[in-house]
PDB file of N, CA and C in Angstrom:
ATOM      1  N   UNK Q   1       0.823  -1.187  -0.006  1.00  0.00           N
ATOM      2  CA  UNK Q   1      -0.008   0.000  -0.004  1.00  0.00           C
ATOM      3  C   UNK Q   1       0.864   1.242  -0.006  1.00  0.00           C
ATOM      4  N   UNK Q   2       2.011   1.217  -0.647  1.00  0.00           N
ATOM      5  CA  UNK Q   2       2.859   2.380  -0.735  1.00  0.00           C
ATOM      6  C   UNK Q   2       2.488   3.288  -1.889  1.00  0.00           C
ATOM      7  N   UNK Q   3       1.478   2.882  -2.628  1.00  0.00           N
ATOM      8  CA  UNK Q   3       1.030   3.673  -3.774  1.00  0.00           C
ATOM      9  C   UNK Q   3      -0.320   4.302  -3.419  1.00  0.00           C
ATOM     10  N   UNK Q   4      -0.490   5.590  -3.686  1.00  0.00           N
ATOM     11  CA  UNK Q   4      -1.792   6.200  -3.385  1.00  0.00           C
ATOM     12  C   UNK Q   4      -2.870   5.671  -4.327  1.00  0.00           C
ATOM     13  N   UNK Q   5      -4.039   5.449  -3.776  1.00  0.00           N
ATOM     14  CA  UNK Q   5      -5.166   5.023  -4.616  1.00  0.00           C
ATOM     15  C   UNK Q   5      -5.657   6.233  -5.400  1.00  0.00           C
ATOM     16  N   UNK Q   6      -5.788   6.058  -6.702  1.00  0.00           N
ATOM     17  CA  UNK Q   6      -6.197   7.194  -7.533  1.00  0.00           C
ATOM     18  C   UNK Q   6      -7.357   6.845  -8.467  1.00  0.00           C
ATOM     19  N   UNK Q   7      -7.767   5.589  -8.504  1.00  0.00           N
ATOM     20  CA  UNK Q   7      -8.784   5.158  -9.459  1.00  0.00           C
ATOM     21  C   UNK Q   7     -10.052   4.672  -8.763  1.00  0.00           C
ATOM     22  N   UNK Q   8     -10.467   5.408  -7.737  1.00  0.00           N
ATOM     23  CA  UNK Q   8     -11.713   5.119  -7.000  1.00  0.00           C
ATOM     24  C   UNK Q   8     -11.698   3.772  -6.276  1.00  0.00           C
ATOM     25  N   UNK Q   9     -10.510   3.298  -5.934  1.00  0.00           N
ATOM     26  CA  UNK Q   9     -10.425   2.052  -5.186  1.00  0.00           C
ATOM     27  C   UNK Q   9     -11.178   2.147  -3.869  1.00  0.00           C
ATOM     28  N   UNK Q  10     -11.144   3.298  -3.241  1.00  0.00           N
ATOM     29  CA  UNK Q  10     -11.823   3.492  -1.954  1.00  0.00           C
ATOM     30  C   UNK Q  10     -13.323   3.267  -2.110  1.00  0.00           C
ATOM     31  N   UNK Q  11     -13.910   3.711  -3.208  1.00  0.00           N
ATOM     32  CA  UNK Q  11     -15.331   3.522  -3.426  1.00  0.00           C
ATOM     33  C   UNK Q  11     -15.655   2.066  -3.739  1.00  0.00           C
ATOM     34  N   UNK Q  12     -14.813   1.413  -4.495  1.00  0.00           N
ATOM     35  CA  UNK Q  12     -15.052   0.000  -4.800  1.00  0.00           C
ATOM     36  C   UNK Q  12     -14.959  -0.859  -3.545  1.00  0.00           C
ATOM     37  N   UNK Q  13     -13.999  -0.571  -2.683  1.00  0.00           N
ATOM     38  CA  UNK Q  13     -13.880  -1.321  -1.431  1.00  0.00           C
ATOM     39  C   UNK Q  13     -15.072  -1.041  -0.535  1.00  0.00           C
ATOM     40  N   UNK Q  14     -15.523   0.191  -0.505  1.00  0.00           N
ATOM     41  CA  UNK Q  14     -16.687   0.563   0.320  1.00  0.00           C
ATOM     42  C   UNK Q  14     -17.943  -0.144  -0.158  1.00  0.00           C
ATOM     43  N   UNK Q  15     -18.091  -0.275  -1.445  1.00  0.00           N
ATOM     44  CA  UNK Q  15     -19.293  -0.936  -1.960  1.00  0.00           C
ATOM     45  C   UNK Q  15     -19.348  -2.394  -1.532  1.00  0.00           C
ATOM     46  N   UNK Q  16     -18.208  -3.021  -1.320  1.00  0.00           N
ATOM     47  CA  UNK Q  16     -18.183  -4.399  -0.826  1.00  0.00           C
ATOM     48  C   UNK Q  16     -18.745  -4.468   0.577  1.00  0.00           C
ATOM     49  N   UNK Q  17     -18.338  -3.526   1.416  1.00  0.00           N
ATOM     50  CA  UNK Q  17     -18.844  -3.488   2.802  1.00  0.00           C
ATOM     51  C   UNK Q  17     -20.360  -3.260   2.804  1.00  0.00           C
ATOM     52  N   UNK Q  18     -20.825  -2.366   1.975  1.00  0.00           N
ATOM     53  CA  UNK Q  18     -22.260  -2.079   1.903  1.00  0.00           C
ATOM     54  C   UNK Q  18     -23.020  -3.329   1.445  1.00  0.00           C
ATOM     55  N   UNK Q  19     -22.491  -4.040   0.481  1.00  0.00           N
ATOM     56  CA  UNK Q  19     -23.148  -5.280   0.011  1.00  0.00           C
ATOM     57  C   UNK Q  19     -23.185  -6.335   1.107  1.00  0.00           C
ATOM     58  N   UNK Q  20     -22.122  -6.445   1.852  1.00  0.00           N
ATOM     59  CA  UNK Q  20     -22.111  -7.403   2.970  1.00  0.00           C
ATOM     60  C   UNK Q  20     -23.191  -7.074   3.979  1.00  0.00           C
ATOM     61  N   UNK Q  21     -23.357  -5.804   4.254  1.00  0.00           N
ATOM     62  CA  UNK Q  21     -24.412  -5.375   5.178  1.00  0.00           C
ATOM     63  C   UNK Q  21     -25.799  -5.608   4.598  1.00  0.00           C
ATOM     64  N   UNK Q  22     -25.969  -5.241   3.349  1.00  0.00           N
ATOM     65  CA  UNK Q  22     -27.270  -5.352   2.693  1.00  0.00           C
ATOM     66  C   UNK Q  22     -27.765  -6.791   2.678  1.00  0.00           C
ATOM     67  N   UNK Q  23     -26.851  -7.726   2.439  1.00  0.00           N
ATOM     68  CA  UNK Q  23     -27.253  -9.130   2.352  1.00  0.00           C
ATOM     69  C   UNK Q  23     -27.039  -9.892   3.674  1.00  0.00           C
ATOM     70  N   UNK Q  24     -26.878  -9.119   4.744  1.00  0.00           N
ATOM     71  CA  UNK Q  24     -26.773  -9.665   6.110  1.00  0.00           C
ATOM     72  C   UNK Q  24     -25.674 -10.703   6.256  1.00  0.00           C
ATOM     73  N   UNK Q  25     -24.548 -10.417   5.638  1.00  0.00           N
ATOM     74  CA  UNK Q  25     -23.384 -11.328   5.742  1.00  0.00           C
ATOM     75  C   UNK Q  25     -22.460 -10.919   6.885  1.00  0.00           C
ATOM     76  N   UNK Q  26     -22.657  -9.700   7.393  1.00  0.00           N
ATOM     77  CA  UNK Q  26     -21.835  -9.210   8.486  1.00  0.00           C
ATOM     78  C   UNK Q  26     -22.698  -8.225   9.318  1.00  0.00           C
ATOM     79  N   UNK Q  27     -22.452  -8.193  10.616  1.00  0.00           N
ATOM     80  CA  UNK Q  27     -23.199  -7.302  11.474  1.00  0.00           C
ATOM     81  C   UNK Q  27     -22.504  -5.944  11.570  1.00  0.00           C
ATOM     82  N   UNK Q  28     -23.291  -4.923  11.813  1.00  0.00           N
ATOM     83  CA  UNK Q  28     -22.753  -3.575  11.920  1.00  0.00           C
ATOM     84  C   UNK Q  28     -21.653  -3.474  12.970  1.00  0.00           C
ATOM     85  N   UNK Q  29     -21.855  -4.126  14.089  1.00  0.00           N
ATOM     86  CA  UNK Q  29     -20.862  -4.023  15.182  1.00  0.00           C
ATOM     87  C   UNK Q  29     -19.504  -4.576  14.770  1.00  0.00           C
ATOM     88  N   UNK Q  30     -19.502  -5.580  13.869  1.00  0.00           N
ATOM     89  CA  UNK Q  30     -18.230  -6.125  13.384  1.00  0.00           C
ATOM     90  C   UNK Q  30     -17.522  -5.092  12.524  1.00  0.00           C
ATOM     91  N   UNK Q  31     -18.278  -4.397  11.698  1.00  0.00           N
ATOM     92  CA  UNK Q  31     -17.682  -3.345  10.867  1.00  0.00           C
ATOM     93  C   UNK Q  31     -17.076  -2.232  11.746  1.00  0.00           C
ATOM     94  N   UNK Q  32     -17.806  -1.829  12.763  1.00  0.00           N
ATOM     95  CA  UNK Q  32     -17.315  -0.775  13.660  1.00  0.00           C
ATOM     96  C   UNK Q  32     -16.029  -1.242  14.345  1.00  0.00           C
ATOM     97  N   UNK Q  33     -16.033  -2.463  14.844  1.00  0.00           N
ATOM     98  CA  UNK Q  33     -14.841  -2.999  15.509  1.00  0.00           C
ATOM     99  C   UNK Q  33     -13.666  -3.035  14.538  1.00  0.00           C
ATOM    100  N   UNK Q  34     -13.902  -3.497  13.351  1.00  0.00           N
ATOM    101  CA  UNK Q  34     -12.833  -3.556  12.345  1.00  0.00           C
ATOM    102  C   UNK Q  34     -12.300  -2.165  12.017  1.00  0.00           C
ATOM    103  N   UNK Q  35     -13.197  -1.207  11.824  1.00  0.00           N
ATOM    104  CA  UNK Q  35     -12.753   0.155  11.504  1.00  0.00           C
ATOM    105  C   UNK Q  35     -11.947   0.765  12.633  1.00  0.00           C
ATOM    106  N   UNK Q  36     -12.235   0.393  13.850  1.00  0.00           N
ATOM    107  CA  UNK Q  36     -11.475   0.946  14.988  1.00  0.00           C
ATOM    108  C   UNK Q  36     -10.026   0.482  14.955  1.00  0.00           C
ATOM    109  N   UNK Q  37      -9.749  -0.619  14.266  1.00  0.00           N
ATOM    110  CA  UNK Q  37      -8.378  -1.107  14.176  1.00  0.00           C
ATOM    111  C   UNK Q  37      -7.684  -0.658  12.893  1.00  0.00           C
ATOM    112  N   UNK Q  38      -8.417  -0.031  12.021  1.00  0.00           N
ATOM    113  CA  UNK Q  38      -7.870   0.350  10.721  1.00  0.00           C
ATOM    114  C   UNK Q  38      -7.216   1.723  10.805  1.00  0.00           C
ATOM    115  N   UNK Q  39      -5.971   1.731  11.196  1.00  0.00           N
ATOM    116  CA  UNK Q  39      -5.221   2.962  11.260  1.00  0.00           C
ATOM    117  C   UNK Q  39      -3.730   2.635  11.240  1.00  0.00           C
ATOM    118  N   UNK Q  40      -2.940   3.652  11.100  1.00  0.00           N
ATOM    119  CA  UNK Q  40      -1.504   3.468  11.089  1.00  0.00           C
ATOM    120  C   UNK Q  40      -0.927   4.352  12.203  1.00  0.00           C
ATOM    121  N   UNK Q  41      -0.176   3.745  13.039  1.00  0.00           N
ATOM    122  CA  UNK Q  41       0.431   4.472  14.150  1.00  0.00           C
ATOM    123  C   UNK Q  41       1.547   5.366  13.633  1.00  0.00           C
ATOM    124  N   UNK Q  42       1.671   6.519  14.227  1.00  0.00           N
ATOM    125  CA  UNK Q  42       2.770   7.415  13.858  1.00  0.00           C
ATOM    126  C   UNK Q  42       4.128   6.777  14.173  1.00  0.00           C
ATOM    127  N   UNK Q  43       4.148   5.917  15.182  1.00  0.00           N
ATOM    128  CA  UNK Q  43       5.398   5.254  15.534  1.00  0.00           C
ATOM    129  C   UNK Q  43       5.734   4.108  14.585  1.00  0.00           C
ATOM    130  N   UNK Q  44       4.725   3.681  13.820  1.00  0.00           N
ATOM    131  CA  UNK Q  44       4.952   2.587  12.854  1.00  0.00           C
ATOM    132  C   UNK Q  44       5.955   3.026  11.780  1.00  0.00           C
ATOM    133  N   UNK Q  45       5.950   4.273  11.483  1.00  0.00           N
ATOM    134  CA  UNK Q  45       6.854   4.806  10.479  1.00  0.00           C
ATOM    135  C   UNK Q  45       7.555   6.007  11.110  1.00  0.00           C
ATOM    136  N   UNK Q  46       8.585   5.751  11.850  1.00  0.00           N
ATOM    137  CA  UNK Q  46       9.256   6.781  12.633  1.00  0.00           C
ATOM    138  C   UNK Q  46       9.644   8.019  11.875  1.00  0.00           C
ATOM    139  N   UNK Q  47      10.150   7.872  10.682  1.00  0.00           N
ATOM    140  CA  UNK Q  47      10.591   9.080   9.956  1.00  0.00           C
ATOM    141  C   UNK Q  47       9.462   9.682   9.114  1.00  0.00           C
ATOM    142  N   UNK Q  48       8.334   9.052   9.089  1.00  0.00           N
ATOM    143  CA  UNK Q  48       7.157   9.520   8.371  1.00  0.00           C
ATOM    144  C   UNK Q  48       7.493   9.972   6.948  1.00  0.00           C
ATOM    145  N   UNK Q  49       8.044   9.069   6.187  1.00  0.00           N
ATOM    146  CA  UNK Q  49       8.325   9.363   4.774  1.00  0.00           C
ATOM    147  C   UNK Q  49       7.022   9.361   3.977  1.00  0.00           C
ATOM    148  N   UNK Q  50       7.116   9.506   2.701  1.00  0.00           N
ATOM    149  CA  UNK Q  50       5.943   9.678   1.853  1.00  0.00           C
ATOM    150  C   UNK Q  50       5.017   8.451   1.919  1.00  0.00           C
ATOM    151  N   UNK Q  51       5.560   7.276   2.126  1.00  0.00           N
ATOM    152  CA  UNK Q  51       4.696   6.091   2.179  1.00  0.00           C
ATOM    153  C   UNK Q  51       3.763   6.137   3.367  1.00  0.00           C
ATOM    154  N   UNK Q  52       4.208   6.720   4.483  1.00  0.00           N
ATOM    155  CA  UNK Q  52       3.312   6.897   5.657  1.00  0.00           C
ATOM    156  C   UNK Q  52       2.114   7.756   5.270  1.00  0.00           C
ATOM    157  N   UNK Q  53       2.364   8.865   4.612  1.00  0.00           N
ATOM    158  CA  UNK Q  53       1.272   9.778   4.243  1.00  0.00           C
ATOM    159  C   UNK Q  53       0.353   9.183   3.196  1.00  0.00           C
ATOM    160  N   UNK Q  54       0.894   8.373   2.317  1.00  0.00           N
ATOM    161  CA  UNK Q  54       0.061   7.703   1.324  1.00  0.00           C
ATOM    162  C   UNK Q  54      -0.859   6.695   1.992  1.00  0.00           C
ATOM    163  N   UNK Q  55      -0.319   5.933   2.917  1.00  0.00           N
ATOM    164  CA  UNK Q  55      -1.159   4.969   3.656  1.00  0.00           C
ATOM    165  C   UNK Q  55      -2.259   5.679   4.412  1.00  0.00           C
ATOM    166  N   UNK Q  56      -1.899   6.754   5.085  1.00  0.00           N
ATOM    167  CA  UNK Q  56      -2.889   7.515   5.853  1.00  0.00           C
ATOM    168  C   UNK Q  56      -3.992   8.055   4.946  1.00  0.00           C
ATOM    169  N   UNK Q  57      -3.616   8.567   3.795  1.00  0.00           N
ATOM    170  CA  UNK Q  57      -4.604   9.108   2.845  1.00  0.00           C
ATOM    171  C   UNK Q  57      -5.504   7.988   2.307  1.00  0.00           C
ATOM    172  N   UNK Q  58      -4.938   6.853   1.981  1.00  0.00           N
ATOM    173  CA  UNK Q  58      -5.741   5.741   1.473  1.00  0.00           C
ATOM    174  C   UNK Q  58      -6.781   5.318   2.499  1.00  0.00           C
ATOM    175  N   UNK Q  59      -6.358   5.192   3.748  1.00  0.00           N
ATOM    176  CA  UNK Q  59      -7.287   4.780   4.804  1.00  0.00           C
ATOM    177  C   UNK Q  59      -8.352   5.828   5.035  1.00  0.00           C
ATOM    178  N   UNK Q  60      -7.946   7.071   5.083  1.00  0.00           N
ATOM    179  CA  UNK Q  60      -8.917   8.153   5.311  1.00  0.00           C
ATOM    180  C   UNK Q  60      -9.924   8.244   4.178  1.00  0.00           C
ATOM    181  N   UNK Q  61      -9.460   8.136   2.946  1.00  0.00           N
ATOM    182  CA  UNK Q  61     -10.366   8.167   1.799  1.00  0.00           C
ATOM    183  C   UNK Q  61     -11.344   7.012   1.825  1.00  0.00           C
ATOM    184  N   UNK Q  62     -10.878   5.835   2.203  1.00  0.00           N
ATOM    185  CA  UNK Q  62     -11.752   4.666   2.309  1.00  0.00           C
ATOM    186  C   UNK Q  62     -12.835   4.913   3.353  1.00  0.00           C
ATOM    187  N   UNK Q  63     -12.459   5.400   4.513  1.00  0.00           N
ATOM    188  CA  UNK Q  63     -13.441   5.648   5.573  1.00  0.00           C
ATOM    189  C   UNK Q  63     -14.461   6.698   5.149  1.00  0.00           C
ATOM    190  N   UNK Q  64     -14.015   7.733   4.452  1.00  0.00           N
ATOM    191  CA  UNK Q  64     -14.941   8.770   3.986  1.00  0.00           C
ATOM    192  C   UNK Q  64     -15.906   8.204   2.954  1.00  0.00           C
ATOM    193  N   UNK Q  65     -15.395   7.417   2.021  1.00  0.00           N
ATOM    194  CA  UNK Q  65     -16.255   6.806   1.013  1.00  0.00           C
ATOM    195  C   UNK Q  65     -17.300   5.902   1.661  1.00  0.00           C
ATOM    196  N   UNK Q  66     -16.859   5.119   2.621  1.00  0.00           N
ATOM    197  CA  UNK Q  66     -17.776   4.223   3.307  1.00  0.00           C
ATOM    198  C   UNK Q  66     -18.824   5.016   4.053  1.00  0.00           C
ATOM    199  N   UNK Q  67     -18.421   6.074   4.711  1.00  0.00           N
ATOM    200  CA  UNK Q  67     -19.372   6.914   5.446  1.00  0.00           C
ATOM    201  C   UNK Q  67     -20.503   7.384   4.525  1.00  0.00           C
ATOM    202  N   UNK Q  68     -20.157   7.905   3.368  1.00  0.00           N
ATOM    203  CA  UNK Q  68     -21.175   8.429   2.484  1.00  0.00           C
ATOM    204  C   UNK Q  68     -22.007   7.340   1.804  1.00  0.00           C
ATOM    205  N   UNK Q  69     -21.489   6.153   1.674  1.00  0.00           N
ATOM    206  CA  UNK Q  69     -22.247   5.058   1.083  1.00  0.00           C
ATOM    207  C   UNK Q  69     -23.228   4.424   2.072  1.00  0.00           C
ATOM    208  N   UNK Q  70     -23.080   4.744   3.336  1.00  0.00           N
ATOM    209  CA  UNK Q  70     -23.900   4.108   4.374  1.00  0.00           C
ATOM    210  C   UNK Q  70     -25.112   4.927   4.792  1.00  0.00           C
ATOM    211  N   UNK Q  71     -25.683   5.655   3.876  1.00  0.00           N
ATOM    212  CA  UNK Q  71     -26.843   6.484   4.229  1.00  0.00           C
ATOM    213  C   UNK Q  71     -28.045   5.664   4.710  1.00  0.00           C
ATOM    214  N   UNK Q  72     -28.109   4.409   4.325  1.00  0.00           N
ATOM    215  CA  UNK Q  72     -29.194   3.537   4.794  1.00  0.00           C
ATOM    216  C   UNK Q  72     -28.909   2.926   6.167  1.00  0.00           C
ATOM    217  N   UNK Q  73     -27.752   3.223   6.715  1.00  0.00           N
ATOM    218  CA  UNK Q  73     -27.325   2.693   8.010  1.00  0.00           C
ATOM    219  C   UNK Q  73     -26.855   3.849   8.901  1.00  0.00           C
ATOM    220  N   UNK Q  74     -27.790   4.684   9.374  1.00  0.00           N
ATOM    221  CA  UNK Q  74     -27.404   5.894  10.113  1.00  0.00           C
ATOM    222  C   UNK Q  74     -26.628   5.623  11.394  1.00  0.00           C
ATOM    223  N   UNK Q  75     -26.945   4.537  12.087  1.00  0.00           N
ATOM    224  CA  UNK Q  75     -26.204   4.244  13.322  1.00  0.00           C
ATOM    225  C   UNK Q  75     -24.737   3.916  13.005  1.00  0.00           C
ATOM    226  N   UNK Q  76     -24.558   3.126  11.992  1.00  0.00           N
ATOM    227  CA  UNK Q  76     -23.198   2.782  11.571  1.00  0.00           C
ATOM    228  C   UNK Q  76     -22.464   4.011  11.051  1.00  0.00           C
ATOM    229  N   UNK Q  77     -23.178   4.830  10.335  1.00  0.00           N
ATOM    230  CA  UNK Q  77     -22.598   6.044   9.800  1.00  0.00           C
ATOM    231  C   UNK Q  77     -22.086   6.945  10.937  1.00  0.00           C
ATOM    232  N   UNK Q  78     -22.883   7.069  11.996  1.00  0.00           N
ATOM    233  CA  UNK Q  78     -22.474   7.875  13.150  1.00  0.00           C
ATOM    234  C   UNK Q  78     -21.253   7.286  13.838  1.00  0.00           C
ATOM    235  N   UNK Q  79     -21.194   5.967  13.912  1.00  0.00           N
ATOM    236  CA  UNK Q  79     -20.043   5.311  14.513  1.00  0.00           C
ATOM    237  C   UNK Q  79     -18.783   5.552  13.678  1.00  0.00           C
ATOM    238  N   UNK Q  80     -18.909   5.466  12.388  1.00  0.00           N
ATOM    239  CA  UNK Q  80     -17.772   5.656  11.505  1.00  0.00           C
ATOM    240  C   UNK Q  80     -17.206   7.071  11.618  1.00  0.00           C
ATOM    241  N   UNK Q  81     -18.108   8.013  11.849  1.00  0.00           N
ATOM    242  CA  UNK Q  81     -17.666   9.395  11.979  1.00  0.00           C
ATOM    243  C   UNK Q  81     -16.572   9.548  13.031  1.00  0.00           C
ATOM    244  N   UNK Q  82     -16.622   8.703  14.062  1.00  0.00           N
ATOM    245  CA  UNK Q  82     -15.617   8.748  15.125  1.00  0.00           C
ATOM    246  C   UNK Q  82     -14.244   8.325  14.645  1.00  0.00           C
ATOM    247  N   UNK Q  83     -14.194   7.520  13.604  1.00  0.00           N
ATOM    248  CA  UNK Q  83     -12.930   6.973  13.157  1.00  0.00           C
ATOM    249  C   UNK Q  83     -12.370   7.659  11.920  1.00  0.00           C
ATOM    250  N   UNK Q  84     -13.033   8.690  11.446  1.00  0.00           N
ATOM    251  CA  UNK Q  84     -12.485   9.475  10.341  1.00  0.00           C
ATOM    252  C   UNK Q  84     -11.627  10.565  10.947  1.00  0.00           C
ATOM    253  N   UNK Q  85     -10.339  10.398  10.810  1.00  0.00           N
ATOM    254  CA  UNK Q  85      -9.432  11.369  11.433  1.00  0.00           C
ATOM    255  C   UNK Q  85      -8.505  11.997  10.453  1.00  0.00           C
TER     256      UNK Q  85
END
């Protein structure tokens, strides 16, 4: 993931999560728990080179895309808002 996503990968990944929810393949609480672990520690990349910032941007863009795709799931949407940093 050292390459920034530029071709709407964040939206395609988000649509998978929405489909899983729509067809009851995963519970909302599992998504929230997973999203709480989806981050990169500043200490993970001590010198914070460009790859650190690309990873952070990819994760942030994914969370934002997912947030906006979850309009039919307002409780989950509110939970996700806490993890968009």
